[in-house]
mmCIF file of C-alpha atoms and ligand atoms in Angstrom:
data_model
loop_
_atom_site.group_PDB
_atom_site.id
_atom_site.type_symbol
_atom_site.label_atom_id
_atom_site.label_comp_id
_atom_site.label_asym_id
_atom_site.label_seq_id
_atom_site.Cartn_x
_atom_site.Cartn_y
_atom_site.Cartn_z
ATOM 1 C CA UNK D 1 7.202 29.087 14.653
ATOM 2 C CA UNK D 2 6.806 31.961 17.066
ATOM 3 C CA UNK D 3 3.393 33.820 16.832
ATOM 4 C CA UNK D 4 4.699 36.247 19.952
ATOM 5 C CA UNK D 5 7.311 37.818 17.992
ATOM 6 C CA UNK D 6 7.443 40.344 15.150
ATOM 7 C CA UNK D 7 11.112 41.270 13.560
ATOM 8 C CA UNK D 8 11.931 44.049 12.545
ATOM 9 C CA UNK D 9 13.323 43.373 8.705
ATOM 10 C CA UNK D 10 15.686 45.611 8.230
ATOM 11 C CA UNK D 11 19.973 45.866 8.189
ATOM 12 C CA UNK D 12 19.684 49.205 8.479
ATOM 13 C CA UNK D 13 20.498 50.285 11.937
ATOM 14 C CA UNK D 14 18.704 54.126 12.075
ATOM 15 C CA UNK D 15 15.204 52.833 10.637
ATOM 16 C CA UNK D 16 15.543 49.425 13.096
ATOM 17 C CA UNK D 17 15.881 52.069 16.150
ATOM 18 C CA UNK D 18 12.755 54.187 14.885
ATOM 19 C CA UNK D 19 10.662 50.902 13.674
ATOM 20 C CA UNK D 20 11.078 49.695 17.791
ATOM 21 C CA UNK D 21 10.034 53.206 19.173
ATOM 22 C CA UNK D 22 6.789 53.616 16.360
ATOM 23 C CA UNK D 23 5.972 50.005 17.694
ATOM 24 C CA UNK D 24 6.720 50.143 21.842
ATOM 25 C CA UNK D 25 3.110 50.096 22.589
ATOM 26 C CA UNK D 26 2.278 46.860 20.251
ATOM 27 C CA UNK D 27 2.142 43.453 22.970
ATOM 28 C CA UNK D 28 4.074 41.757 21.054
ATOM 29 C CA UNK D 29 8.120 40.935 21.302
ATOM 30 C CA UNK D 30 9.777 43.203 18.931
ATOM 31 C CA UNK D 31 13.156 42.167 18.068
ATOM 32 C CA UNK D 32 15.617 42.589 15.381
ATOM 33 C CA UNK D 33 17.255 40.500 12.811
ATOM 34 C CA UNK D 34 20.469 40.201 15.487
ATOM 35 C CA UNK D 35 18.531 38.363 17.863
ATOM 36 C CA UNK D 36 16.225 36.582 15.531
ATOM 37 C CA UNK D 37 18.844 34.955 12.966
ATOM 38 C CA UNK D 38 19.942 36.527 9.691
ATOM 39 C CA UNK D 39 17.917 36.512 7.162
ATOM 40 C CA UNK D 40 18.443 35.898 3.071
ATOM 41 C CA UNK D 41 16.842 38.966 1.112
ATOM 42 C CA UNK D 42 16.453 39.097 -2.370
ATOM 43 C CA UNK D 43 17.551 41.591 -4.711
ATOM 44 C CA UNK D 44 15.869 45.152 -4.335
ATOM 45 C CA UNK D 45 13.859 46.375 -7.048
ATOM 46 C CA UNK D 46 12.557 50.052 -7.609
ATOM 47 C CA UNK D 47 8.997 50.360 -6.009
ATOM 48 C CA UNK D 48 8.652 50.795 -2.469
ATOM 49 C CA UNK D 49 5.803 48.691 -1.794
ATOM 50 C CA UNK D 50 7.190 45.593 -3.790
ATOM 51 C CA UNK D 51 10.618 45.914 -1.803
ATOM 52 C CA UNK D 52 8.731 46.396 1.515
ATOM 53 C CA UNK D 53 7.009 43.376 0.833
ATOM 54 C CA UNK D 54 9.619 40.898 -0.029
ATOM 55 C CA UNK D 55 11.702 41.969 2.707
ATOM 56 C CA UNK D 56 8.995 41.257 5.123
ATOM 57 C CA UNK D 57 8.034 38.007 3.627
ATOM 58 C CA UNK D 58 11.588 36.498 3.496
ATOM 59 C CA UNK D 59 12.067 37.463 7.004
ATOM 60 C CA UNK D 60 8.612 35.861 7.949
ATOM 61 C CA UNK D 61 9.063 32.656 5.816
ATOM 62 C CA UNK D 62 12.951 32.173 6.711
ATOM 63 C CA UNK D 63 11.902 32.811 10.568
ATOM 64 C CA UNK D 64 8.831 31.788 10.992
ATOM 65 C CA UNK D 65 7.214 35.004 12.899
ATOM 66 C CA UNK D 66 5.705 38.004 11.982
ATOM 67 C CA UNK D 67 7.700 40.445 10.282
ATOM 68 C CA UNK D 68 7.519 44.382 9.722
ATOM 69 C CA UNK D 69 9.824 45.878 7.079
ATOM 70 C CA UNK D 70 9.977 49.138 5.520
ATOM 71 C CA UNK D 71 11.195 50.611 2.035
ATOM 72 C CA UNK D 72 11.575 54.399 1.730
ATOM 73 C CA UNK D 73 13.208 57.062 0.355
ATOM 74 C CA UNK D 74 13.860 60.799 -0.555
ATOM 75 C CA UNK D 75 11.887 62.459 -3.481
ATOM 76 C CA UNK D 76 13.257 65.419 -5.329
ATOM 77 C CA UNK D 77 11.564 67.683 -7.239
ATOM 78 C CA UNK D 78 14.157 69.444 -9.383
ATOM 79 C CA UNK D 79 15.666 65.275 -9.426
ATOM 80 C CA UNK D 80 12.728 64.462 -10.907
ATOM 81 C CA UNK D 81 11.785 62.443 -8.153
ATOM 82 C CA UNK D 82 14.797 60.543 -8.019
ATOM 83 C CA UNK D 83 16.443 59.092 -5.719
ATOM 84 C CA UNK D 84 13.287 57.687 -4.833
ATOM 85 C CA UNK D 85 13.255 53.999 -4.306
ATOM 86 C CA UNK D 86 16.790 54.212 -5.081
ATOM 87 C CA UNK D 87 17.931 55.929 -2.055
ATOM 88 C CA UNK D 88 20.601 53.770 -0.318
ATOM 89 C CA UNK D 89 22.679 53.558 -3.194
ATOM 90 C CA UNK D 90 22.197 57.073 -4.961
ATOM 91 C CA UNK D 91 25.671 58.491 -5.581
ATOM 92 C CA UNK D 92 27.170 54.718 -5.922
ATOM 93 C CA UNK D 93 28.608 52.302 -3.939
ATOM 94 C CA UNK D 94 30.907 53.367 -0.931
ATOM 95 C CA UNK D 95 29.477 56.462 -0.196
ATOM 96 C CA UNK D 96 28.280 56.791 3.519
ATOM 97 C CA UNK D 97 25.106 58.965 4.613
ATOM 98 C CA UNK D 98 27.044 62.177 4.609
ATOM 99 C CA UNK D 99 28.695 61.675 1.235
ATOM 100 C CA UNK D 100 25.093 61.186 -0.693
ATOM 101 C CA UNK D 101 23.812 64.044 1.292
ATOM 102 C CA UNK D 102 26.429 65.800 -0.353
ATOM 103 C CA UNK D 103 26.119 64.618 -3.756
ATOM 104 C CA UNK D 104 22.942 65.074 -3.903
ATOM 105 C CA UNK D 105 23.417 68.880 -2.518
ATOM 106 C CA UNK D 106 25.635 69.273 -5.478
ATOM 107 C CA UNK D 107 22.896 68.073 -7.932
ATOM 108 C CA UNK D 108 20.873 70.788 -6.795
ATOM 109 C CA UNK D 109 23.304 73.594 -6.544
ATOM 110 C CA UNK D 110 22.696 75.763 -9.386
ATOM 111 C CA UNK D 111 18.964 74.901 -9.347
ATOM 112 C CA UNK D 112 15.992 77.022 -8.386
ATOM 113 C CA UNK D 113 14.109 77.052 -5.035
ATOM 114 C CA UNK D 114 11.325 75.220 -6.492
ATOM 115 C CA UNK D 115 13.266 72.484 -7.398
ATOM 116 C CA UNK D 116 14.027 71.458 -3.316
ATOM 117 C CA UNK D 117 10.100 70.535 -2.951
ATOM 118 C CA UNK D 118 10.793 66.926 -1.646
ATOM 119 C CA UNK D 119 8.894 64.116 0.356
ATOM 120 C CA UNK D 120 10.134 61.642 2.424
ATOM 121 C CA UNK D 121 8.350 58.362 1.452
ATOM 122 C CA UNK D 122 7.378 55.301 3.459
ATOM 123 C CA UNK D 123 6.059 52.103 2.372
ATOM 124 C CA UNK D 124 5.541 50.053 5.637
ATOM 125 C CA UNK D 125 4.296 46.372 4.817
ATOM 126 C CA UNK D 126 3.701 43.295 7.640
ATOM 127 C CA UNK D 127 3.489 39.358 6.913
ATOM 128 C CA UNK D 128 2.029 36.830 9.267
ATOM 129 C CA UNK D 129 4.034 33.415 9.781
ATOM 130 C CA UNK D 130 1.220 32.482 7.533
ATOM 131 C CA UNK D 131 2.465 34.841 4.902
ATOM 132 C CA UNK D 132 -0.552 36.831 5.010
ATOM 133 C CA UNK D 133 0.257 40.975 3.958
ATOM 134 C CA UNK D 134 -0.865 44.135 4.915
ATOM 135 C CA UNK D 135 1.163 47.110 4.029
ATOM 136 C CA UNK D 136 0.574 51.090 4.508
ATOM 137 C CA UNK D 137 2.053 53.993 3.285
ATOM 138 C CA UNK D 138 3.211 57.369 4.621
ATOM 139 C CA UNK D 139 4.805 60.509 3.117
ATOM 140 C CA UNK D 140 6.340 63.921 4.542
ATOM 141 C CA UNK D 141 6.862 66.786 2.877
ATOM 142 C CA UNK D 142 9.478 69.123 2.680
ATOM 143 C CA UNK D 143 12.744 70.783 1.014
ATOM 144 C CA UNK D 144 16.152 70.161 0.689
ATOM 145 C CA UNK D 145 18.302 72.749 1.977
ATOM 146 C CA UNK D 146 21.483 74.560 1.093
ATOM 147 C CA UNK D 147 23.727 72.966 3.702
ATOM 148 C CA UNK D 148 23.204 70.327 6.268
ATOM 149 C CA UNK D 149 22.016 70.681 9.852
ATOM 150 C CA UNK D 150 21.454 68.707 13.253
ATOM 151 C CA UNK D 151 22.860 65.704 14.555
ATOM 152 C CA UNK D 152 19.960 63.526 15.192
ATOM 153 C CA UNK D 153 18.533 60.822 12.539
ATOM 154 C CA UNK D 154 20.373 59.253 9.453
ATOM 155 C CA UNK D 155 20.400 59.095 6.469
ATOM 156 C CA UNK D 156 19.398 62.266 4.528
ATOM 157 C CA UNK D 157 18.009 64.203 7.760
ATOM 158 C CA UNK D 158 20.336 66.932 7.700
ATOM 159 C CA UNK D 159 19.340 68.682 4.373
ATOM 160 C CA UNK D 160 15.845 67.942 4.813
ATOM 161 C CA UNK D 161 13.299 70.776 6.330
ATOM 162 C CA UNK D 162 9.810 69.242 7.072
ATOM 163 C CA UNK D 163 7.229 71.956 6.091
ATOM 164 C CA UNK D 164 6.044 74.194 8.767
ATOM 165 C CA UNK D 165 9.527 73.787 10.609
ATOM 166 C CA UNK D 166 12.799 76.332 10.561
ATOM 167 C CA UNK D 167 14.842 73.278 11.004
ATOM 168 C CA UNK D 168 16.016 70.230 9.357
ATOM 169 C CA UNK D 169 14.795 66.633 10.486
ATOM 170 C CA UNK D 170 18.425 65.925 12.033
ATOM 171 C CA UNK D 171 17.418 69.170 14.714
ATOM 172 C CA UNK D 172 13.754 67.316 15.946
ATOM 173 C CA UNK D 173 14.586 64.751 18.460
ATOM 174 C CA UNK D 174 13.754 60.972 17.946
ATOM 175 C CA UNK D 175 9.934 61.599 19.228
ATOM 176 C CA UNK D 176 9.188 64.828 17.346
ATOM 177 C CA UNK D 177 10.598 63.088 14.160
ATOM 178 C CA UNK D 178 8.816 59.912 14.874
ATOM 179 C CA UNK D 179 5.401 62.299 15.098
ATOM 180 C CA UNK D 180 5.845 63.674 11.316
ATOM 181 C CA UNK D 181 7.920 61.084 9.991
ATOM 182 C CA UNK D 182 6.614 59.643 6.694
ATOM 183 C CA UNK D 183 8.007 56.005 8.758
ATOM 184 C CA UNK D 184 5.545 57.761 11.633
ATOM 185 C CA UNK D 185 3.013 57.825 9.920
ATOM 186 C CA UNK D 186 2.803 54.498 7.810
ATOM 187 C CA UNK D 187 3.082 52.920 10.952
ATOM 188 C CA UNK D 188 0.322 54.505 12.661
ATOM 189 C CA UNK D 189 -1.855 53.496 9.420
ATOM 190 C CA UNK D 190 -0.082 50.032 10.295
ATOM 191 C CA UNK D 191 -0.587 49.360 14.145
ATOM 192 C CA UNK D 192 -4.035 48.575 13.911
ATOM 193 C CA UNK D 193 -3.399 46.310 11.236
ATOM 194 C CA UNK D 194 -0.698 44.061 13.425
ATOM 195 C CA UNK D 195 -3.630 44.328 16.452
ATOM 196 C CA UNK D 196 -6.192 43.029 13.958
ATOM 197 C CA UNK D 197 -3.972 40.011 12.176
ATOM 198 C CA UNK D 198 -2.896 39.227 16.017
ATOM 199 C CA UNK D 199 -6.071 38.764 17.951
ATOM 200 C CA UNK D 200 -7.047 36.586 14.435
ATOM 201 C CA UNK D 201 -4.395 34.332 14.716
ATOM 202 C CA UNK D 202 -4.945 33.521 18.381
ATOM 203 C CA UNK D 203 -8.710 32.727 17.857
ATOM 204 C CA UNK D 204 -7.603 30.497 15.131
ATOM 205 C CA UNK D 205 -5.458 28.897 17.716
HETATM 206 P P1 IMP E 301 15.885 51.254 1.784
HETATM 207 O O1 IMP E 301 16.589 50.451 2.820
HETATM 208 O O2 IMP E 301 16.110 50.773 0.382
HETATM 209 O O3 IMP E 301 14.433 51.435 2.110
HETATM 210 O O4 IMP E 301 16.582 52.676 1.791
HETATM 211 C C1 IMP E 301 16.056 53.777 2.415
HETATM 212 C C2 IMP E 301 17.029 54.943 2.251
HETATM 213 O O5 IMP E 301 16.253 56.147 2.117
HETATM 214 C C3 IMP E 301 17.900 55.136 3.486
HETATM 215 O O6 IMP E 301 19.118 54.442 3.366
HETATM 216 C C4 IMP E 301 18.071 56.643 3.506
HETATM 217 O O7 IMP E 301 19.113 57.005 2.626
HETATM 218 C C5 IMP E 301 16.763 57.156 2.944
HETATM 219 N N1 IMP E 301 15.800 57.367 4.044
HETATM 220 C C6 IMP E 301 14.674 56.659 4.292
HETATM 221 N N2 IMP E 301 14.064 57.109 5.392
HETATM 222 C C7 IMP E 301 14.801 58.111 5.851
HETATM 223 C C8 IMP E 301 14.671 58.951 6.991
HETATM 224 O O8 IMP E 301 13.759 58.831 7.826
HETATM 225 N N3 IMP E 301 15.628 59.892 7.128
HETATM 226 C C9 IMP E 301 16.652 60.051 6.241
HETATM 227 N N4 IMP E 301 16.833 59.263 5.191
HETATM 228 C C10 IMP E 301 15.912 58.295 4.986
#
């Protein structure tokens, strides 16, 4: 068992890279699931904070460490919410980033303004090698525009404008994202959380 090192549950290369960045200042070894051993997860549900947490605890029970794992996804308005939870696979299988960008700009295109109020949504959650759970959750607001824009990101970035900005998440670089994100801010509702659960386990020995 390794108390010193917390991985980062997740296949999903773009949220692993933010995950390290929200979590540089933690002392702890961060690491990901290439360096730590793969990992069985079971089958995703459709609520974020159930998924979050069985991630993290089949990471932390199959590894032995702490683990950190995140479930999130794009609300809709005019989708009624959807994808939601469902996210990764909305449009079907085989369909890469850009594709359900698209097909989900094609939902929308004969649909009002209103109906491209969105929110990113974040459920962060963290288990101890001892399978204790703490879990947090963050959200961002926004709208889904007509076309995509910006390079930066993944995922659904590019047609997404946070409120108060003229530009999509994909135009903020990795900081100013990481600063509004609804990942950004679960984990800042997290980090004193992984201090806390830390400094108990090493007083317990
Ligand atoms: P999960 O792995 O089931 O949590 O799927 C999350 C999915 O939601 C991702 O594959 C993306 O499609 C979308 N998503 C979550 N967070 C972001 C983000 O920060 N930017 C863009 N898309 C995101």
């Amino acid at each position: 068992m390794s108390r010193n090192r917390l991985v980062l549950a997740s296949s999903n290369a773009g949220k692993r890279r933010e995950l390290k960045a929200l979590l540089a200042d933690v002392s702890i070894e961060v690491v990901s699931l290439d360096e730590a051993g793969p990992v069985q997860f079971p089958e995703e549900g459709e609520e974020y904070l159930a998924n979050a947490v069985e991630k993290a605890r089949a990471a932390a029970n199959q590894l032995g460490c702490w683990a950190i794992a995140d479930d999130s996804g794009l609300e809709v308005e005019g989708l009624g919410g959807a994808p939601g939870p469902l996210s990764a696979r909305y449009g079907g299988p085989g369909l890469d980033d850009a594709a359900r960008a698209a097909y989900l700009l094609e939902a929308l295109a004969l649909r009002s303004n209103a109906s491209r109020k969105a929110r990113f949504v974040c459920v962060a959650a963290l288990v101890s090698p001892e399978g204790q759970v703490k879990s947090a959750r963050g959200e961002c607001p926004g709208r889904i525009l007509v076309a995509p824009k910006g390079i930066h990101g993944f995922g659904y970035d590019p047609i997404f404008e946070p409120d108060g900005f003229s530009v999509s998440m994909a135009e903020l670089s990795s900081s100013e994202k990481d600063l509004l994100s609804h990942r950004g801010v679960a984990l800042a509702a997290l980090r004193p959380e992984i201090v806390k659960m830390q400094n108990q386990g090493d007083d317990g020995g």
